[in-house]
Coordinates of C-alpha atoms in Angstrom, one line a residue:
I88 CA 0.0 0.0 0.0
A89 CA 2.8 2.4 0.9
A90 CA 4.2 1.8 -2.7
G91 CA 0.8 2.3 -4.3
Q92 CA 0.7 -1.4 -5.4
Y93 CA -3.0 -1.8 -4.5
R94 CA -3.6 -4.8 -6.7
D95 CA -0.8 -6.7 -5.1
A96 CA -2.1 -5.8 -1.7
L97 CA -5.5 -7.0 -2.7
E98 CA -4.1 -10.4 -3.8
L99 CA -2.2 -10.7 -0.5
I100 CA -5.3 -10.0 1.5
M101 CA -7.7 -12.2 -0.5
S102 CA -5.2 -15.1 -0.7
R103 CA -5.9 -15.9 3.0
N104 CA -9.1 -14.0 3.8
P105 CA -12.4 -15.3 2.2
L106 CA -14.5 -12.4 3.7
P107 CA -12.2 -9.3 3.5
D108 CA -14.9 -6.7 2.9
S109 CA -16.6 -7.8 6.1
V110 CA -13.6 -8.5 8.2
C111 CA -12.0 -5.1 7.7
R112 CA -15.1 -3.6 9.3
V113 CA -15.9 -5.9 12.2
C114 CA -12.6 -7.6 13.2
H115 CA -11.5 -7.2 16.8
R116 CA -8.0 -6.5 15.5
P117 CA -5.7 -8.9 17.4
C118 CA -2.9 -8.1 14.9
E119 CA -2.9 -4.4 16.0
Q120 CA -2.8 -5.3 19.6
V121 CA 0.7 -6.9 19.1
C122 CA 2.0 -4.6 16.4
V123 CA 5.6 -3.7 17.2
R124 CA 4.9 -0.1 16.6
A125 CA 2.4 -0.1 19.5
G126 CA 5.2 0.3 22.0
T127 CA 6.6 3.4 20.2
D128 CA 3.5 5.5 19.4
E129 CA 0.4 3.6 18.1
P130 CA 0.0 0.4 16.2
V131 CA -0.3 0.5 12.4
A132 CA -4.0 0.8 11.4
I133 CA -4.0 -2.6 9.7
N134 CA -7.8 -2.9 9.6
D135 CA -8.3 0.5 8.1
L136 CA -5.6 -0.2 5.5
K137 CA -7.4 -3.4 4.4
R138 CA -10.6 -1.3 4.3
F139 CA -8.9 1.1 1.9
V140 CA -7.8 -1.7 -0.4
M141 CA -11.2 -3.4 -0.4
D142 CA -13.0 -0.1 -1.2
W143 CA -10.4 0.6 -3.9
A144 CA -11.2 -2.8 -5.4
A145 CA -14.9 -2.2 -5.3
S146 CA -14.4 1.1 -7.2
Q147 CA -12.5 -0.7 -10.1
G148 CA -15.5 -2.6 -11.4
G149 CA -15.5 -6.4 -11.8
S150 CA -13.0 -8.4 -9.7
P151 CA -9.4 -7.3 -9.7
Y152 CA -8.4 -10.7 -8.2
D153 CA -9.9 -14.1 -9.2
P154 CA -8.4 -17.1 -7.4
E155 CA -8.2 -20.4 -9.3
C156 CA -10.1 -23.5 -8.1
E157 CA -8.4 -26.8 -8.3
P158 CA -9.9 -29.2 -10.9
S159 CA -12.9 -31.1 -9.6
G160 CA -12.3 -34.5 -8.1
G161 CA -15.9 -35.5 -8.0
M162 CA -16.3 -35.3 -4.3
K163 CA -19.1 -33.2 -2.6
V164 CA -19.4 -31.5 0.8
A165 CA -22.5 -30.2 2.4
V166 CA -22.0 -27.0 4.5
V167 CA -24.9 -26.3 6.9
G168 CA -24.9 -22.7 8.1
A169 CA -24.0 -19.7 5.9
G170 CA -22.5 -17.5 8.6
P171 CA -18.8 -16.6 8.7
A172 CA -17.6 -20.1 9.5
G173 CA -19.8 -21.8 6.8
L174 CA -18.9 -19.2 4.2
A175 CA -15.2 -19.6 4.9
A176 CA -15.4 -23.4 4.7
A177 CA -17.4 -23.2 1.5
H178 CA -14.9 -20.8 0.0
D179 CA -11.8 -22.9 0.8
L180 CA -13.5 -26.2 -0.2
R181 CA -14.3 -24.8 -3.6
L182 CA -10.7 -23.7 -4.0
R183 CA -9.7 -27.2 -3.2
G184 CA -11.9 -28.6 -6.0
Y185 CA -14.9 -29.9 -4.1
G186 CA -18.5 -29.5 -5.1
V187 CA -20.2 -27.5 -2.3
T188 CA -23.8 -27.0 -1.4
L189 CA -24.4 -24.3 1.3
F190 CA -27.6 -24.6 3.3
D191 CA -29.0 -22.0 5.6
A192 CA -32.2 -21.3 7.5
N193 CA -32.4 -17.7 6.2
E194 CA -33.4 -16.7 2.8
Q195 CA -30.0 -15.0 2.2
P196 CA -26.5 -16.1 3.2
G197 CA -24.5 -14.2 5.8
G198 CA -25.7 -15.6 9.1
M199 CA -24.9 -13.2 12.0
L200 CA -23.0 -10.9 9.6
L201 CA -26.4 -10.3 8.0
T202 CA -28.8 -10.4 10.9
G203 CA -26.7 -9.7 14.0
I204 CA -24.4 -6.8 12.9
P205 CA -26.2 -3.5 12.1
A206 CA -25.7 -1.9 8.7
F207 CA -24.0 1.2 10.3
R208 CA -21.1 -1.1 11.1
L209 CA -21.3 -3.6 8.2
P210 CA -23.2 -2.2 5.2
R211 CA -25.2 -4.8 3.3
Q212 CA -23.5 -4.0 0.0
A213 CA -20.1 -4.8 1.5
L214 CA -21.3 -8.2 2.9
R215 CA -22.9 -8.8 -0.5
R216 CA -19.5 -8.4 -2.3
D217 CA -18.0 -11.1 0.0
V218 CA -21.0 -13.4 -0.5
D219 CA -21.1 -12.9 -4.3
R220 CA -17.4 -13.7 -4.6
I221 CA -17.9 -17.0 -2.8
L222 CA -21.0 -18.0 -4.7
G223 CA -19.2 -17.0 -7.9
L224 CA -16.7 -19.7 -7.3
G225 CA -19.5 -22.2 -7.9
V226 CA -20.9 -22.7 -4.5
E227 CA -24.6 -23.7 -4.7
F228 CA -26.8 -22.0 -2.1
Q229 CA -30.1 -23.3 -0.7
G230 CA -31.9 -20.9 1.7
N231 CA -34.9 -21.3 3.9
T232 CA -33.6 -24.8 4.7
V233 CA -33.6 -25.7 8.4
L234 CA -31.6 -28.6 9.8
G235 CA -33.9 -31.0 11.6
R236 CA -36.9 -29.8 9.6
D237 CA -35.9 -29.8 5.9
L238 CA -32.5 -31.5 6.3
D239 CA -31.6 -34.7 8.1
L240 CA -28.0 -34.9 9.2
S241 CA -27.9 -38.7 8.8
E242 CA -29.1 -38.4 5.2
L243 CA -26.5 -35.7 4.5
T244 CA -23.7 -38.0 5.6
Q245 CA -25.0 -40.6 3.1
G246 CA -25.4 -38.2 0.2
Y247 CA -22.1 -36.2 0.7
D248 CA -18.5 -37.2 1.2
A249 CA -18.3 -34.9 4.3
V250 CA -20.5 -32.4 6.2
F251 CA -19.5 -29.1 7.8
L252 CA -21.6 -27.6 10.5
G253 CA -21.4 -23.9 11.1
L254 CA -24.6 -23.3 12.9
G255 CA -23.5 -20.8 15.5
A256 CA -24.8 -20.5 19.1
Q257 CA -28.5 -20.2 18.5
R258 CA -30.1 -20.4 21.9
P259 CA -30.1 -17.2 23.9
I260 CA -29.3 -17.2 27.6
A261 CA -32.3 -16.2 29.6
L262 CA -32.2 -13.3 32.2
E263 CA -33.0 -15.1 35.4
V264 CA -34.6 -12.5 37.7
A265 CA -37.8 -12.1 39.7
E266 CA -40.8 -10.6 37.9
T267 CA -43.8 -8.7 39.4
D268 CA -47.2 -8.8 37.9
G269 CA -48.4 -5.7 36.0
S270 CA -51.7 -5.0 34.3
D271 CA -50.1 -3.4 31.2
G272 CA -47.3 -6.0 30.7
R273 CA -44.6 -3.4 30.5
P274 CA -41.7 -3.7 30.0
A275 CA -41.6 -5.9 27.0
M276 CA -38.5 -8.2 26.8
V277 CA -36.6 -9.4 23.7
D278 CA -33.3 -11.1 23.0
A279 CA -30.7 -8.8 21.5
L280 CA -30.0 -11.0 18.4
A281 CA -33.8 -11.4 17.8
Y282 CA -34.1 -7.6 18.0
L283 CA -31.2 -7.0 15.7
A284 CA -32.5 -9.6 13.2
A285 CA -36.0 -8.0 13.2
V286 CA -34.6 -4.5 12.6
S287 CA -32.4 -5.9 9.8
H288 CA -35.4 -7.4 8.1
L289 CA -37.4 -4.2 8.5
S290 CA -34.5 -2.2 7.0
S291 CA -34.1 -4.5 4.0
S292 CA -37.9 -4.7 3.4
G293 CA -38.5 -1.0 3.8
G294 CA -40.4 -1.3 7.0
T295 CA -40.7 1.7 9.3
A296 CA -41.8 0.3 12.7
G297 CA -39.8 2.0 15.4
T298 CA -38.7 1.5 19.0
E299 CA -40.7 3.8 21.3
G300 CA -40.1 5.0 24.9
S301 CA -37.2 4.1 27.1
V302 CA -34.9 1.1 26.4
V303 CA -32.6 -0.8 28.8
V304 CA -30.1 -3.2 27.4
V305 CA -28.6 -5.8 29.7
G306 CA -25.0 -6.9 28.9
G307 CA -21.7 -5.5 27.8
G308 CA -20.7 -7.4 24.6
N309 CA -20.9 -6.3 21.0
A310 CA -24.5 -7.5 20.7
A311 CA -25.5 -5.3 23.6
I312 CA -23.8 -2.2 22.2
D313 CA -25.1 -2.9 18.7
A314 CA -28.7 -3.2 20.1
A315 CA -28.4 0.0 22.1
R316 CA -27.1 2.0 19.1
T317 CA -29.8 0.4 16.9
A318 CA -32.6 1.4 19.4
L319 CA -31.5 5.0 19.2
R320 CA -31.7 4.9 15.4
R321 CA -35.2 3.3 15.7
G322 CA -36.5 6.3 17.7
A323 CA -36.1 5.3 21.3
K324 CA -36.5 8.2 23.7
S325 CA -33.6 7.0 25.8
V326 CA -31.3 4.0 25.9
A327 CA -29.2 2.7 28.8
V328 CA -26.9 -0.2 29.0
A329 CA -26.8 -2.1 32.4
Y330 CA -23.5 -4.0 33.0
R331 CA -22.4 -5.6 36.2
R332 CA -18.7 -4.8 35.8
S333 CA -16.7 -1.7 34.9
R334 CA -16.7 0.0 31.5
A335 CA -13.1 -1.1 31.0
E336 CA -14.2 -4.7 31.4
M337 CA -16.9 -4.6 28.8
P338 CA -16.1 -7.3 26.2
A339 CA -17.4 -5.1 23.3
L340 CA -14.9 -3.4 21.0
S341 CA -13.7 -0.2 22.8
E342 CA -14.3 2.0 19.8
E343 CA -17.9 0.8 19.6
I344 CA -18.4 1.5 23.3
E345 CA -17.1 5.0 22.8
A346 CA -19.3 5.5 19.7
A347 CA -22.3 4.5 21.7
A348 CA -21.5 7.0 24.5
Q349 CA -21.0 9.7 21.9
E350 CA -24.4 8.9 20.3
G351 CA -26.2 9.2 23.6
V352 CA -26.3 5.7 25.1
E353 CA -26.1 5.9 28.9
L354 CA -23.6 3.4 30.2
R355 CA -24.7 2.2 33.6
T356 CA -21.9 0.0 35.0
H357 CA -21.6 -1.9 38.2
L358 CA -25.3 -2.8 38.1
Q359 CA -26.6 -6.3 38.5
P360 CA -30.3 -7.0 37.4
V361 CA -32.4 -8.7 40.1
A362 CA -36.0 -8.1 39.2
I363 CA -38.3 -6.8 36.5
E364 CA -40.9 -4.3 37.7
R365 CA -44.1 -4.3 35.7
G366 CA -47.0 -1.9 35.7
E367 CA -47.0 1.9 36.2
D368 CA -43.3 2.1 37.3
A369 CA -42.1 -0.4 34.7
G370 CA -38.4 -1.1 34.5
L371 CA -35.4 -3.1 35.6
V372 CA -34.5 -3.3 39.2
C373 CA -30.7 -3.6 39.8
V374 CA -28.4 -3.6 42.7
R375 CA -25.0 -1.9 42.7
T376 CA -21.9 -4.2 42.6
E377 CA -18.3 -3.9 43.7
P378 CA -15.3 -6.1 42.7
G379 CA -15.0 -9.3 44.7
E380 CA -12.6 -12.3 44.6
R381 CA -11.0 -13.2 41.3
D382 CA -12.6 -16.0 39.3
A383 CA -10.8 -18.7 37.1
S384 CA -10.3 -16.2 34.3
G385 CA -8.5 -13.7 36.6
R386 CA -11.4 -11.2 36.7
R387 CA -12.9 -10.1 39.9
R388 CA -16.5 -11.4 40.5
P389 CA -19.1 -8.7 40.9
V390 CA -20.5 -8.7 44.5
A391 CA -23.9 -7.1 45.3
V392 CA -23.9 -4.2 47.7
A393 CA -26.7 -4.6 50.2
G394 CA -29.5 -2.0 50.2
S395 CA -28.4 -0.4 46.9
E396 CA -31.4 -1.1 44.7
V397 CA -31.8 1.1 41.6
L398 CA -34.8 1.2 39.2
L399 CA -34.0 1.8 35.5
A400 CA -37.3 2.9 33.9
A401 CA -37.9 0.9 30.7
D402 CA -40.6 0.3 28.2
L403 CA -38.4 -2.3 26.5
L404 CA -35.7 -4.6 27.9
I405 CA -33.2 -6.0 25.4
V406 CA -31.3 -9.0 26.9
A407 CA -27.7 -9.5 25.6
I408 CA -26.0 -11.8 28.0
G409 CA -24.9 -14.5 25.6
Q410 CA -26.0 -17.5 23.6
T411 CA -25.4 -21.3 23.9
P412 CA -25.4 -23.9 21.1
D413 CA -28.5 -26.0 20.6
P414 CA -27.5 -29.6 20.7
S415 CA -30.9 -30.8 19.5
V416 CA -30.1 -29.7 15.9
T417 CA -27.9 -32.7 15.3
G418 CA -30.8 -35.1 15.7
D419 CA -30.2 -38.7 16.5
L420 CA -26.5 -38.7 15.8
R421 CA -25.7 -37.6 19.3
L422 CA -22.4 -35.9 18.5
A423 CA -20.0 -35.5 21.5
T424 CA -20.5 -32.2 23.3
A425 CA -18.7 -30.3 26.1
A426 CA -20.3 -29.3 29.4
D427 CA -21.6 -26.0 27.9
G428 CA -23.3 -27.8 25.0
S429 CA -20.8 -26.9 22.4
L430 CA -19.6 -29.5 19.9
E431 CA -16.3 -31.2 20.7
I432 CA -14.0 -31.0 17.7
D433 CA -10.4 -32.1 17.0
S434 CA -8.4 -28.9 17.2
E435 CA -6.2 -30.0 14.3
T436 CA -8.9 -31.0 11.7
G437 CA -12.2 -29.7 13.1
R438 CA -13.7 -33.2 13.0
T439 CA -16.5 -34.1 15.4
S440 CA -17.0 -37.5 17.0
H441 CA -18.6 -38.6 13.7
P442 CA -15.9 -39.4 11.1
K443 CA -17.7 -37.5 8.3
I444 CA -18.9 -34.5 10.2
F445 CA -16.8 -31.4 10.8
A446 CA -17.7 -28.2 12.6
G447 CA -16.5 -24.7 13.4
G448 CA -17.6 -21.3 14.6
D449 CA -19.6 -20.4 17.7
Q450 CA -21.2 -23.8 17.9
T451 CA -17.8 -25.2 18.9
G452 CA -17.1 -22.7 21.7
G453 CA -13.9 -20.6 21.7
A454 CA -13.4 -16.9 21.3
R455 CA -16.7 -16.4 19.4
T456 CA -15.5 -13.6 17.1
V457 CA -16.1 -13.3 13.4
T458 CA -12.3 -13.7 12.8
D459 CA -12.1 -16.9 14.9
A460 CA -15.2 -18.3 13.2
I461 CA -13.6 -17.8 9.8
A462 CA -10.3 -19.4 10.9
L463 CA -12.2 -22.4 12.2
G464 CA -14.1 -22.8 8.9
Q465 CA -10.9 -22.7 7.0
R466 CA -9.2 -25.2 9.2
A467 CA -12.1 -27.6 8.9
A468 CA -12.0 -27.2 5.1
W469 CA -8.3 -28.3 5.3
G470 CA -9.3 -31.1 7.8
I471 CA -11.9 -32.4 5.3
D472 CA -9.4 -32.3 2.5
H473 CA -6.7 -33.9 4.6
T474 CA -9.2 -36.7 5.5
L475 CA -10.5 -37.3 2.0
R476 CA -7.4 -36.7 -0.2
G477 CA -4.5 -37.0 2.2
P478 CA -1.9 -34.5 3.6
R479 CA -0.1 -33.8 0.3
A480 CA -3.2 -32.6 -1.6
A481 CA -4.5 -30.7 1.4
G482 CA -1.1 -29.0 2.0
R483 CA -1.4 -27.1 -1.3
L484 CA -3.6 -24.6 0.5
A485 CA -2.4 -24.3 4.1
P486 CA -4.9 -23.8 7.0
P487 CA -4.6 -21.1 9.5
P488 CA -2.8 -21.9 12.8
R489 CA -4.7 -23.8 15.4
A490 CA -6.5 -21.6 18.0
G491 CA -4.0 -20.3 20.6
T492 CA -0.9 -21.4 18.8
W493 CA 0.0 -18.3 16.8
P494 CA 3.2 -16.7 18.1
Q495 CA 2.5 -13.5 20.0
A496 CA 4.8 -10.6 19.4
S497 CA 5.5 -8.2 22.2
A498 CA 4.1 -4.7 22.1
D499 CA 6.2 -3.5 25.0
S500 CA 8.1 -0.3 24.6
P501 CA 11.8 -0.7 23.6
H502 CA 12.5 2.3 25.9
V503 CA 14.1 4.2 23.1
R504 CA 12.7 7.2 21.1
R505 CA 12.3 6.6 17.4
A506 CA 13.2 9.5 15.2
D507 CA 10.2 8.8 13.0
R508 CA 7.4 8.9 15.5
A509 CA 4.2 9.6 13.7
P510 CA 0.6 9.8 14.7
R511 CA -1.8 7.1 13.4
Q512 CA -4.0 8.2 10.5
R513 CA -7.7 7.8 11.3
P514 CA -10.7 7.6 8.9
G515 CA -13.4 10.2 9.2
E516 CA -16.8 9.5 10.7
I517 CA -20.2 10.9 9.8
P518 CA -21.6 13.6 12.2
L519 CA -23.6 12.6 15.2
E520 CA -26.8 14.2 14.0
Q521 CA -26.6 12.3 10.7
R522 CA -25.9 9.0 12.4
L523 CA -29.1 8.7 14.3
A524 CA -31.2 9.6 11.2
G525 CA -30.6 6.2 9.7
F526 CA -28.2 3.3 9.2
D527 CA -25.5 4.8 7.2
E528 CA -22.0 3.4 7.8
V529 CA -20.5 5.5 10.6
V530 CA -16.7 5.0 10.0
G531 CA -15.4 6.1 6.6
V532 CA -12.4 5.0 4.6
L533 CA -8.9 6.5 4.6
S534 CA -8.0 8.7 1.6
E535 CA -5.3 7.5 -0.7
A536 CA -2.8 9.9 0.7
R537 CA -3.6 9.0 4.3
A538 CA -3.6 5.3 3.5
R539 CA -0.1 5.5 2.0
A540 CA 1.1 7.6 4.9
E541 CA -0.3 5.1 7.4
A542 CA 1.2 2.2 5.5
A543 CA 4.6 3.9 5.6
R544 CA 4.5 3.8 9.4
C545 CA 4.9 0.0 9.2
E546 CA 8.4 -1.1 10.2
T547 CA 8.2 -4.1 7.9
C548 CA 9.3 -6.4 10.7
G549 CA 7.5 -9.3 9.0
Q550 CA 8.0 -11.5 12.1
C551 CA 11.7 -11.9 11.1
A552 CA 14.6 -11.0 8.9
N553 CA 13.8 -7.3 8.5
C554 CA 14.5 -5.5 11.7
R555 CA 17.9 -7.3 12.2
A556 CA 18.0 -6.4 15.8
C557 CA 19.4 -9.8 16.8
L558 CA 22.3 -9.4 14.4
D559 CA 23.0 -5.7 14.8
L560 CA 22.2 -5.1 18.5
F561 CA 22.1 -8.4 20.4
G562 CA 25.6 -9.5 19.8
C563 CA 25.2 -13.3 20.2
P564 CA 27.7 -15.1 18.0
A565 CA 25.2 -17.9 17.3
F566 CA 23.3 -15.6 14.9
Y567 CA 24.3 -15.4 11.3
L568 CA 22.8 -14.3 7.9
E569 CA 22.4 -16.9 5.1
D570 CA 20.6 -16.1 1.8
G571 CA 18.9 -13.2 3.3
L572 CA 17.5 -15.2 6.3
I573 CA 18.7 -15.0 9.9
R574 CA 19.6 -18.3 11.3
I575 CA 21.0 -19.7 14.6
N576 CA 24.1 -21.9 14.7
T577 CA 23.0 -24.7 17.1
A578 CA 26.6 -25.5 17.9
L579 CA 27.2 -22.1 19.3
C580 CA 23.8 -21.7 21.0
N581 CA 23.8 -22.6 24.7
G582 CA 20.1 -22.4 25.1
C583 CA 20.1 -19.4 27.5
G584 CA 16.9 -18.0 26.0
A585 CA 17.9 -14.4 26.2
C586 CA 17.3 -13.9 22.4
A587 CA 13.7 -14.9 22.8
D588 CA 13.2 -12.2 25.4
F589 CA 15.1 -9.7 23.3
C590 CA 13.3 -10.2 19.9
P591 CA 10.8 -7.4 19.4
N592 CA 8.8 -9.4 16.9
G593 CA 8.2 -12.7 18.8
A594 CA 10.0 -14.5 16.0
I595 CA 12.4 -16.5 18.3
R596 CA 10.9 -19.2 20.5
P597 CA 12.6 -22.0 22.5
V598 CA 12.1 -25.5 21.1
E599 CA 13.2 -28.9 22.3
S600 CA 16.5 -29.9 20.8
A601 CA 16.9 -33.5 19.8
A602 CA 20.7 -33.1 19.9
H603 CA 21.0 -32.5 23.6
S604 CA 17.4 -32.9 24.9
G605 CA 17.4 -29.3 26.2
Q606 CA 16.2 -25.9 24.9
E607 CA 17.6 -24.2 21.9

């Protein structure tokens, strides 16, 4: 991008990312969190740069990059669920030469990308570009097809060489609180994803039904923040988010939380719901909380403060405290599940307890982000290929790393001041008054000049062999340069591990040495 070679940048992005137009808008940006530049000033705006390239590609007309599919081998795979995991699996399976039929309960493909993320974050035309590219590879789509009603999983295993399940976590977690009786039935209560899906349908069909009165959203994740911002756009008089921990502990993206606050959403933290009050004083009764002992994840458990009840007036309660998988959708096959109901899969291949059924996405637990769902879909596609054609054929298109195995670079400050410190370039946003008038995309795209300036901030560390810090600054004689690559002479390495601590890019890691059964 810094060199103006946008077509090459596009090919690099699309060679590994089947949903680039969507990802560059909704990714949680783990790459930026460990960007080497973060310890100096700010991480490189990797997501915004991908957005620039994808918008450039859309402006060119046609498709500036068309990947080649391997010749057909006559084998077929059924993909059930057209969300990010299913779309990614279908994409990679087609590239590997498989015939793919993609089934989904909705009329259109997209899953939660379509029904769970508002258009002001992910415009429908951007998602449509991703979907059209995948269907354009030759993937057959069948909508309005529900597993367990229109499809039988046992029959799919007979009619296809393999089956991939990307069904997501479909069952909302209920808000377990006491309820009082009220003659008028207020407040109404709805699950956040159901609310977002209904609004998405209204928007696409031209419907105008709004959200009236006061709204309280329970939860602190992306679905909660998306529902709160959506309610404002649908005409709510006021919107508050009730969350039992601090604002810093909200799992939603920090920029989305900030955007919600700017738009007028009231963030009521350290509040734990205990009851729903119906009738004239309708609303959500909460108690204040304070941090208690740490749980298994390291976070402090919220502890209720006695005598601290607060009533949040509400005509509508939107519940966004999570979802769990629905194990009943697999029918009589009884696939192995974990304690939380998620499908158990082999971390290497994505295979379930059934030899022909693979799975990925929210239905299999894990981080439950769009990016992780895509990676699991791609890994399962490789796992299917590895099972059906063997490792050599499958290896022609490598899978993403297994979850939790990607080397993490350090973003710690090097304690030196770079001469080229430069502020991060940021895209523009539409004005606040314009945002609430509709569902226009809030965040814009970098201009070409800003994109090239931002790309030039990259230190091209590339994980290894560019910064040369180990050669030029570390001083260990075991390091040497060969054919442009930095290598370690194992005869000179004594396994002290200091180089792994020194490397700013996380490119050096201790491994077991067969020569002396120690670390090298």
